[in-house]
Amino acid sequence: MNAESGFPIKPVYGPADVPAGAGAEEPGEYPYTRGVYPTMYTKRPWTMRQYAGFGTAAESNARYHQLLAAGTMGLSVAFDLPTQMGYDSDDTIAHGEVGKVGVAIDSIDDMRLLFKDIPLDRVSTSMTINAPGSVLLLLYQLVAEEQGVPGSALQGTIQNDILKEYIARGTYIFPPKPSLRLVADTFAYCRAEIPKWNTISISGYHMAEAGASPAQEIAFTLANGIEYVRAAIAAGLAVDDFAPRLSFFFVARTTLLEEIAKFRAARRMWARIMRDEFGAKDPKSLMLRFHTQTAGVQLTAQQPEVNLIRVAIQALGAIAGGTQSLHTNSYDEALALPTEKSARLALRTQQVLAYESGLTGTVDPFAGSYAVEALTDAVEREATALIDRVFEYGSAVDAIEQGFQKGEIEASAYRIATEIDSGERVVVGVNRFAAESEEKYEPLRVDPAIEAAQVARLARLRAERDGDAVQDALKDLAKAAAGTVNVLPLMKEALRLRATVGEVCHTLRGVWGVHRPVERF
């Protein structure tokens, strides 16, 4: 049997397969193979997040209140595609997509409604947003200030990982160089204004969803991490001033042992990279802290209730691998947006694992396992070799522009697809144990009237605000973008005056241009 990363898995592992003393290090000590904190979950469990956001800000706000009442410890915001791409809901290109895969946020008015009656000093909020990540963060800060909550009290994460968009997902706006400048500006701004905020969630999740193997997932993610660190240092930031706020985002698949090994290997690799390549001294700069989401790509539309078992196994791997926070997918996500019931069941999965399984009683329970220690070493070898290949191009950006990571991921996706098609890799309910008939499922649907209502809200906003003040603020932003000063304070002022997300992004497009990938045949 082969691992998803391609190397063979032995039927039996023993002492000869692992170095002497493997698993003997203490948790919370360099290189953090066994976890970034000495006590891990024995003192407190991981943060239980549920990714939610659909339709209007008011509907999403209602779902957040339901999740908080059910015991969610942190909120994760899903944005619709126009918001992710920096377009307003009344833009022609947004037609038909408003509120479809997440919530539509066009202005401070929407952000205010999204977090109505939610105390932002008492929740941790993760926002899955990349190209306009800094814009949405500033809107969040503005709403918090209206609540009387200072930036120093805010906790959460913006994904803000633009490089993986060029590799696997496609929701980029600007070319790589100005995009990296915006990331570095966000690092500097948050250090001064929102010091507890995780300024980036360097993401392997979407690469994994596109078909990356576990080794590819951590290799290309850590290579992107190296690129962000280099960009921040080039912008004049000291490594220990920003590196403690870096975080990561990985997938958890059903291949339990390989996933546990992947997380352990990634921690060890990042600690060595930060110490040896960048000379980081602060232990927090060496700690790879990460959020995990169970694998949406492995959910099936056939026999969707079976996804409950898949998600439980995936969550188990993330927890045994030492994640800091976790989102469990709902069983019906291969069909439509999750219903309230399915979202609650997904959260209950985490709660059963936290409070009934005994997993929180000890740290890194798989340490010393011949199989897991050997797999940790094997994943690390594969991932290290891939990172070396990335930097043979000069930088992660150079490799992206040559299509290296994308090509490797596509080859891995093809290999897995052919294994499923041939039956070599079993997917229950799809190529084995199929049901003769499927029960009817009634999905949650987004009302198409949402787009018209959102467009009407925008029209009212434009009529009510001081349009001249907004235009002056956007002109100031354009001047800053053309120079070298940090653009976030100018963006914040424009947003405070009720400039829209689309207007801010269009202003930056006018200065920086847009990324147009080169087709290679």
XYZ file of C-alpha atoms in Angstrom:
521
model
C 0.000 0.000 0.000
C 1.218 3.492 -0.836
C 0.690 6.638 1.171
C -1.153 9.504 -0.514
C 2.249 11.226 -0.647
C 3.483 8.405 -2.892
C 5.946 6.497 -0.709
C 5.183 2.886 0.299
C 3.635 2.085 3.685
C 5.131 -1.038 5.237
C 2.856 -3.727 6.686
C 4.928 -3.763 9.883
C 7.158 -1.105 11.451
C 9.690 -1.733 14.167
C 12.671 -0.225 16.015
C 14.855 -0.356 12.897
C 12.501 2.043 11.101
C 12.975 4.970 13.483
C 16.008 6.761 14.939
C 16.956 5.986 18.515
C 15.011 8.211 20.896
C 12.230 9.059 18.428
C 9.258 10.448 20.319
C 11.287 11.062 23.469
C 11.427 14.865 23.199
C 9.151 16.934 25.390
C 6.051 18.672 23.994
C 6.498 22.431 23.777
C 10.225 22.155 23.109
C 12.164 22.686 19.866
C 11.584 21.417 17.209
C 7.977 21.025 18.437
C 7.328 17.673 16.780
C 5.097 16.728 19.710
C 3.221 20.032 19.883
C 3.862 23.731 20.351
C 2.698 23.832 23.984
C 3.830 21.613 26.874
C 0.312 20.822 28.063
C -1.584 21.008 24.734
C -5.223 19.956 25.304
C -4.798 18.774 28.901
C -5.457 22.316 30.152
C -7.851 23.519 27.448
C -9.135 21.966 24.201
C -8.520 23.296 20.741
C -10.691 26.186 19.533
C -13.841 24.781 17.964
C -14.720 26.868 14.936
C -17.545 26.473 12.488
C -17.170 28.053 9.070
C -20.378 29.901 8.245
C -21.647 32.693 6.079
C -24.307 32.755 3.415
C -26.743 35.134 1.790
C -27.088 38.381 3.694
C -25.194 39.679 6.694
C -28.398 39.424 8.749
C -28.855 35.718 7.919
C -25.218 34.979 8.703
C -25.499 36.886 11.978
C -28.426 34.665 12.959
C -26.353 31.540 12.200
C -23.461 32.879 14.298
C -25.757 33.366 17.263
C -26.992 29.774 16.837
C -23.421 28.437 16.731
C -22.346 30.460 19.773
C -25.381 29.191 21.683
C -24.418 25.616 20.706
C -20.943 26.022 22.180
C -18.773 27.252 19.307
C -15.675 29.005 20.674
C -14.715 30.912 17.547
C -16.403 32.176 14.396
C -15.149 31.559 10.863
C -16.578 33.786 8.148
C -17.207 32.579 4.610
C -17.500 35.370 2.038
C -19.260 35.207 -1.298
C -17.229 35.172 -4.495
C -17.673 38.861 -5.431
C -16.392 39.898 -1.989
C -13.442 37.518 -2.321
C -12.587 39.093 -5.676
C -13.034 42.703 -4.526
C -16.280 43.473 -6.380
C -19.420 45.078 -4.991
C -22.740 43.262 -5.224
C -24.011 45.746 -7.832
C -21.035 45.209 -10.142
C -22.003 43.553 -13.430
C -19.473 40.773 -12.894
C -21.104 39.878 -9.545
C -24.484 39.056 -11.074
C -25.699 35.605 -10.073
C -23.015 35.082 -7.405
C -24.144 37.387 -4.599
C -24.514 35.468 -1.336
C -23.994 32.093 -3.048
C -20.906 30.592 -1.353
C -20.705 32.963 1.589
C -21.908 36.272 2.900
C -21.883 39.436 0.791
C -19.957 42.268 2.492
C -19.872 45.510 0.531
C -19.297 48.128 3.230
C -19.080 48.898 6.915
C -22.885 48.775 6.995
C -22.811 45.058 6.147
C -19.963 44.294 8.554
C -21.853 46.084 11.331
C -24.899 43.916 10.657
C -22.814 40.726 10.377
C -21.559 41.126 13.960
C -24.622 42.725 15.511
C -24.887 41.904 19.252
C -21.708 39.779 19.118
C -19.097 41.124 21.583
C -15.922 41.278 19.535
C -13.706 41.385 22.608
C -14.992 37.944 23.653
C -14.894 35.949 20.409
C -12.089 34.912 18.113
C -12.960 35.464 14.465
C -11.342 33.874 11.446
C -12.033 35.379 8.033
C -11.374 33.335 4.921
C -10.413 36.190 2.643
C -7.213 36.723 0.688
C -6.725 39.411 -1.961
C -8.936 41.941 -0.092
C -8.113 40.453 3.333
C -6.761 43.726 4.714
C -9.958 45.534 3.628
C -12.219 43.147 5.533
C -9.948 43.247 8.583
C -10.187 47.049 8.663
C -13.981 46.867 8.462
C -13.927 44.444 11.399
C -11.706 46.823 13.369
C -14.009 49.751 12.614
C -17.059 47.824 13.851
C -15.157 46.815 16.984
C -14.276 50.446 17.642
C -17.967 51.317 17.373
C -18.558 48.717 20.108
C -15.877 50.397 22.213
C -13.453 47.504 21.688
C -9.864 48.595 20.986
C -7.669 46.842 18.431
C -5.508 45.540 21.274
C -8.428 43.363 22.446
C -9.247 41.789 19.066
C -8.299 38.182 18.410
C -8.611 36.223 15.216
C -7.118 35.527 11.827
C -7.360 36.681 8.244
C -6.263 34.146 5.680
C -4.429 36.800 3.619
C -2.474 34.072 1.775
C -2.323 35.326 -1.787
C 0.387 33.010 -3.128
C -1.743 29.876 -2.853
C -4.409 31.685 -4.897
C -2.052 31.725 -7.886
C -1.337 28.013 -7.335
C -4.694 26.448 -6.597
C -7.707 28.658 -6.044
C -7.749 31.679 -8.323
C -9.283 34.454 -6.208
C -6.378 36.827 -6.790
C -6.658 40.448 -7.898
C -3.255 42.108 -8.132
C 0.049 40.795 -9.509
C 2.309 38.939 -7.040
C 4.680 41.797 -6.137
C 2.078 44.373 -5.026
C 0.144 41.554 -3.389
C 3.202 40.711 -1.288
C 3.596 44.409 -0.467
C -0.005 44.463 0.813
C 0.702 41.392 2.970
C 3.794 43.062 4.464
C 1.844 46.293 5.081
C -0.752 44.234 6.959
C 1.958 42.639 9.124
C 3.296 46.086 10.075
C -0.140 47.621 10.664
C -1.335 44.812 12.903
C 1.843 44.804 14.969
C 1.066 48.415 15.884
C -2.747 48.421 15.915
C -4.068 44.844 16.396
C -1.195 43.013 18.108
C -3.072 39.802 18.994
C -4.316 39.269 15.446
C -2.922 36.456 13.296
C -2.007 38.427 10.199
C -1.877 35.496 7.806
C -3.056 31.904 7.669
C -0.638 30.325 5.235
C -2.836 27.760 3.622
C -2.282 24.272 2.324
C -5.982 23.492 2.570
C -6.966 24.759 -0.856
C -3.979 23.101 -2.496
C -5.062 19.833 -0.891
C -8.609 20.367 -2.145
C -7.132 20.819 -5.642
C -5.382 17.455 -5.330
C -2.087 18.058 -3.514
C -0.725 15.088 -1.583
C 0.084 15.527 2.136
C 3.787 16.030 1.338
C 2.959 18.543 -1.411
C 0.517 20.337 0.877
C 3.092 21.092 3.565
C 5.986 21.610 1.118
C 4.260 24.253 -0.979
C 2.686 25.861 2.089
C 6.015 26.192 3.906
C 7.670 27.452 0.704
C 5.025 30.187 0.547
C 5.682 30.886 4.219
C 9.365 31.393 3.449
C 8.395 33.851 0.706
C 6.201 35.878 3.088
C 8.961 36.018 5.688
C 11.421 37.206 3.047
C 8.978 39.877 1.861
C 8.428 41.174 5.386
C 12.154 41.307 6.118
C 12.746 43.098 2.797
C 10.119 45.653 3.875
C 12.215 46.408 6.961
C 10.491 44.279 9.600
C 12.541 42.264 12.100
C 11.707 38.563 11.971
C 10.782 38.263 15.657
C 8.487 41.294 15.361
C 6.060 39.565 13.006
C 6.791 35.817 12.906
C 4.969 35.020 16.203
C 1.687 36.085 14.536
C 2.074 33.828 11.507
C -0.348 30.923 11.439
C -1.114 28.080 9.048
C -4.165 26.295 7.690
C -4.158 22.624 6.708
C -6.605 19.958 5.654
C -7.326 16.745 7.558
C -7.993 13.723 5.356
C -9.304 10.261 6.235
C -5.822 8.699 5.903
C -5.403 8.955 9.644
C -1.795 7.930 10.334
C -0.324 9.850 7.395
C -2.212 12.982 8.451
C -0.961 12.775 12.040
C 2.564 12.343 10.659
C 2.080 15.301 8.290
C 1.208 17.702 11.086
C 4.139 16.546 13.218
C 6.551 16.860 10.260
C 5.303 20.346 9.345
C 5.940 21.648 12.871
C 9.460 20.249 12.893
C 10.292 21.624 9.453
C 9.021 25.147 10.181
C 10.948 25.357 13.455
C 14.171 24.485 11.668
C 13.487 26.872 8.777
C 12.826 29.811 11.084
C 15.840 29.116 13.291
C 18.389 28.115 10.662
C 17.388 30.241 7.645
C 16.034 33.372 9.310
C 17.826 33.374 12.650
C 14.633 33.757 14.672
C 15.288 33.847 18.408
C 11.808 34.169 19.923
C 10.461 30.631 20.526
C 7.046 31.825 19.311
C 8.616 32.595 15.924
C 9.554 28.928 15.618
C 6.137 27.517 16.524
C 3.944 26.398 13.648
C 0.447 27.073 14.951
C -2.316 25.935 12.638
C -6.034 25.719 12.035
C -7.454 22.594 10.428
C -10.546 21.953 8.356
C -11.744 18.493 7.532
C -11.463 17.525 3.872
C -14.366 18.837 1.836
C -12.977 17.171 -1.273
C -13.438 13.737 0.341
C -17.118 14.261 1.098
C -19.470 12.417 -1.223
C -22.899 13.269 -2.558
C -23.664 9.538 -2.542
C -24.858 8.300 0.866
C -24.091 11.707 2.433
C -24.652 10.455 6.010
C -21.446 8.412 5.624
C -19.658 11.765 5.614
C -20.373 11.974 9.349
C -17.960 9.066 9.857
C -15.395 10.547 7.485
C -15.470 13.896 9.285
C -15.050 12.213 12.683
C -11.950 10.328 11.462
C -10.522 13.459 9.858
C -11.096 15.445 13.051
C -9.424 12.713 15.080
C -6.326 13.024 12.882
C -6.208 16.799 13.298
C -6.523 16.534 17.075
C -3.954 13.753 17.421
C -1.721 15.822 15.137
C -1.880 18.819 17.489
C -4.084 21.418 15.777
C -4.807 24.714 17.563
C -8.299 25.111 16.109
C -10.615 22.956 14.065
C -13.585 23.259 11.728
C -15.569 20.108 11.047
C -17.465 20.043 7.768
C -21.157 19.277 7.709
C -22.156 15.965 6.172
C -24.315 17.605 3.484
C -21.708 20.035 2.086
C -21.172 17.937 -1.040
C -24.774 18.770 -1.904
C -25.395 22.343 -0.783
C -24.818 24.863 1.980
C -25.143 23.171 5.401
C -28.475 23.197 7.146
C -28.733 24.336 10.758
C -29.065 20.702 11.889
C -26.040 19.463 9.946
C -23.895 22.368 11.183
C -24.863 21.515 14.758
C -23.972 17.837 14.220
C -20.571 18.879 12.854
C -19.902 20.851 16.027
C -21.157 17.983 18.198
C -18.541 15.768 16.506
C -15.789 17.963 17.949
C -17.463 18.082 21.346
C -17.699 14.287 21.565
C -14.009 14.009 20.672
C -13.092 16.673 23.233
C -15.197 15.486 26.150
C -15.866 11.759 25.642
C -12.881 10.259 23.816
C -10.089 10.829 26.331
C -7.975 12.585 23.683
C -7.506 15.584 25.962
C -5.994 13.489 28.733
C -2.487 13.243 27.305
C -0.218 15.082 24.867
C 0.728 13.599 21.465
C -0.541 10.076 22.193
C 1.048 8.647 19.026
C 4.604 9.687 19.977
C 6.943 6.712 19.926
C 4.705 4.688 17.608
C 7.031 2.981 15.149
C 4.564 3.585 12.324
C 3.824 7.264 13.097
C 7.453 8.185 13.795
C 8.569 6.493 10.560
C 5.772 8.163 8.578
C 6.684 11.547 10.117
C 10.240 11.125 8.833
C 9.017 9.942 5.418
C 6.646 12.882 4.934
C 9.396 15.274 6.019
C 11.840 13.796 3.473
C 9.312 14.078 0.649
C 8.313 17.628 1.587
C 11.896 18.828 2.046
C 12.828 17.526 -1.405
C 9.851 19.403 -2.904
C 10.821 22.659 -1.155
C 14.312 22.314 -2.594
C 12.775 21.925 -6.062
C 10.657 25.065 -5.549
C 13.690 27.178 -4.713
C 15.678 25.829 -7.656
C 13.502 28.335 -9.555
C 14.808 31.144 -7.328
C 11.727 31.830 -5.190
C 8.235 30.512 -4.584
C 6.895 33.302 -6.840
C 9.291 32.325 -9.637
C 8.157 28.705 -9.330
C 4.493 29.809 -9.368
C 5.084 31.841 -12.537
C 6.619 28.767 -14.171
C 3.637 26.629 -13.115
C 5.707 24.194 -11.034
C 3.463 23.802 -7.983
C 0.285 23.751 -10.056
C 1.704 21.064 -12.346
C 2.790 18.877 -9.426
C -0.627 19.180 -7.780
C -2.435 18.321 -11.022
C -0.277 15.203 -11.431
C -1.116 14.128 -7.870
C -4.835 14.747 -8.423
C -4.739 12.666 -11.604
C -2.967 9.805 -9.798
C -5.593 9.729 -7.017
C -8.466 9.967 -9.534
C -7.141 7.023 -11.556
C -6.724 4.972 -8.378
C -10.358 5.672 -7.465
C -11.558 4.917 -11.002
C -9.702 1.590 -11.030
C -10.940 0.643 -7.560
C -7.415 0.529 -6.154
C -8.381 3.327 -3.761
C -11.749 2.637 -2.141
C -14.342 5.374 -1.607
C -17.261 3.895 0.296
C -20.555 4.478 -1.453
C -18.867 5.517 -4.712
C -16.734 2.672 -6.110
C -17.641 0.092 -3.464
C -20.654 -0.514 -1.202
C -22.907 1.673 -3.336
C -26.587 1.952 -2.390
C -29.272 0.815 -4.805
C -31.208 4.016 -4.186
C -30.584 7.275 -2.361
C -32.895 8.984 0.106
C -34.219 12.333 -1.033
C -32.314 15.248 0.465
C -33.695 18.776 0.740
C -30.778 21.224 0.556
C -30.555 24.713 1.964
C -31.034 27.148 -0.918
C -30.036 30.782 -1.220
C -32.917 33.074 -2.140
C -32.144 34.806 -5.467
C -33.864 37.934 -4.098
C -30.800 38.456 -1.896
C -28.893 40.030 -4.780
C -31.599 42.624 -5.441
C -31.785 43.502 -1.753
C -28.012 43.872 -1.530
C -27.953 46.100 -4.609
C -30.678 48.270 -3.059
C -28.631 48.580 0.154
C -25.670 49.787 -1.886
C -27.800 52.368 -3.673
C -28.973 53.761 -0.335
C -25.413 53.866 0.979
C -24.158 55.807 -2.035
C -27.042 58.278 -1.700
C -26.586 58.838 2.043
C -22.810 59.137 2.405
C -20.586 62.142 1.717
C -19.504 61.208 -1.796
C -16.911 63.964 -2.114
C -15.204 62.903 1.124
C -15.110 59.306 -0.100
C -13.539 60.309 -3.414
C -10.922 62.428 -1.646
C -10.056 59.484 0.628
C -9.743 57.147 -2.357
C -7.416 59.632 -4.092
C -5.226 59.679 -0.979
C -5.199 55.873 -1.042
C -4.114 55.847 -4.693
C -1.200 58.177 -3.892
C -0.087 55.917 -1.045
C -0.336 52.825 -3.258
C 1.856 54.510 -5.876
C 4.496 55.209 -3.213
C 5.970 53.196 -0.401
C 3.987 54.194 2.701
C 1.708 51.696 4.420
C -1.656 51.749 2.644
C -3.801 50.373 5.486
C -4.379 53.650 7.396
C -5.587 55.287 4.159
C -7.821 52.315 3.415
C -9.283 52.482 6.907
C -10.192 56.147 6.542
C -11.927 55.523 3.209
C -13.884 52.607 4.675
C -14.842 54.677 7.736
C -16.382 57.215 5.338
C -18.394 54.292 3.837
C -16.324 53.611 0.762
C -17.170 50.128 -0.472
C -14.955 47.073 -0.710
C -15.197 47.270 -4.503
C -14.244 50.947 -4.598
C -11.155 50.372 -2.461
C -10.091 47.385 -4.571
C -10.756 49.236 -7.849
C -8.585 52.097 -6.587
C -5.730 49.674 -5.982
C -6.357 47.983 -9.338
C -5.902 51.371 -10.981
C -2.413 51.678 -9.464
C -1.156 48.100 -9.273
C -2.991 46.474 -12.168
C -4.440 42.961 -12.126
C -2.808 39.568 -12.420
C -3.352 37.822 -15.739
C -1.905 34.302 -15.744
C 0.093 33.241 -18.777
C -1.411 30.214 -20.488
C 1.142 27.490 -21.184
C 0.375 24.696 -23.586
